[in-house]
């Protein structure tokens, strides 16, 4: 593994984990009022585009980061739908 690749994986960890506290808070409070559909949909598209780009250029850190971020984003979308009627 090259030194530069380590930075890619470090970016993956921090780039994906920043949304985990939001998932935790949303799950605990069952409140999704402050989650923006615009943000969720833009982030979803961002993950799709970056994953595709990573695949096309053969950059595994980019692919893994954005596929993991996509899972996190889909989790938030699922919570948004599931708890949409909660105050």
C-alpha atoms as one frame of an Amber mdcrd trajectory, in Angstrom:
protein
   0.000   0.000   0.000   1.374   3.380  -0.993   1.688   6.269   1.447  -0.776
   8.391  -0.539  -3.319   5.575  -0.419  -3.283   5.762   3.381  -4.590   9.311
   3.106  -7.369   8.028   0.874  -8.436   5.495   3.468  -8.147   8.064   6.281
 -10.404  10.318   4.231 -12.799   7.419   3.827 -13.090   6.898   7.562 -13.621
  10.567   8.365 -15.799  11.211   5.323 -18.208   8.432   6.189 -18.194   8.665
   9.967 -19.260  12.314  10.134 -22.893  11.279   9.494 -22.992   8.512  12.095
 -23.819  10.921  14.967 -26.779  12.168  12.894 -28.030   8.613  12.421 -27.676
   7.961  16.146 -29.514  11.161  17.114 -32.284  10.551  14.592 -32.752   6.995
  15.810 -32.788   8.064  19.469 -35.189  11.006  19.062 -37.256   9.551  16.202
 -37.336  13.117  14.869 -36.484  13.787  11.229 -37.957  17.262  10.930 -34.541
  18.884  10.557 -33.259  16.435   7.931 -33.444  18.138   4.546 -34.627  16.149
   1.534 -32.486  18.440  -0.586 -29.338  17.570   1.354 -30.127  13.858   1.369
 -30.831  13.744  -2.370 -27.774  15.833  -3.294 -25.564  13.656  -1.099 -27.073
  10.545  -2.710 -26.249  11.829  -6.195 -22.785  12.896  -5.032 -22.054   9.359
  -3.833 -23.287   7.859  -7.114 -21.174  10.213  -9.234 -18.010   9.798  -7.153
 -18.413   6.005  -7.013 -18.790   5.881 -10.781 -15.768   8.131 -11.237 -13.714
   5.964  -8.883 -14.678   2.833 -10.796 -13.830   4.412 -14.143 -10.345   5.492
 -13.044  -9.707   2.436 -10.865  -9.366   4.354  -7.586 -10.407   1.933  -4.854
 -10.348   4.491  -1.985 -12.773   6.725  -3.888 -15.068   3.803  -4.670 -15.072
   2.428  -1.123 -15.549   5.842   0.464 -18.541   6.678  -1.628 -20.160   3.262
  -1.442 -19.888   3.413   2.357 -21.233   6.973   2.330 -24.087   5.776   0.127
 -25.024   3.156   2.732 -24.984   5.835   5.441 -27.077   8.140   3.259 -29.605
   5.400   2.485 -29.842   4.751   6.229 -30.718   8.418   6.811 -33.253   8.353
   3.964 -34.822   5.236   5.471 -35.060   6.929   8.884 -36.531  10.053   7.257
 -39.273   7.949   5.664 -39.844   5.755   8.711 -40.182   8.616  11.211 -41.775
  11.218   8.920 -44.998  11.360  10.959 -43.263  11.801  14.328 -43.275  15.305
  15.812
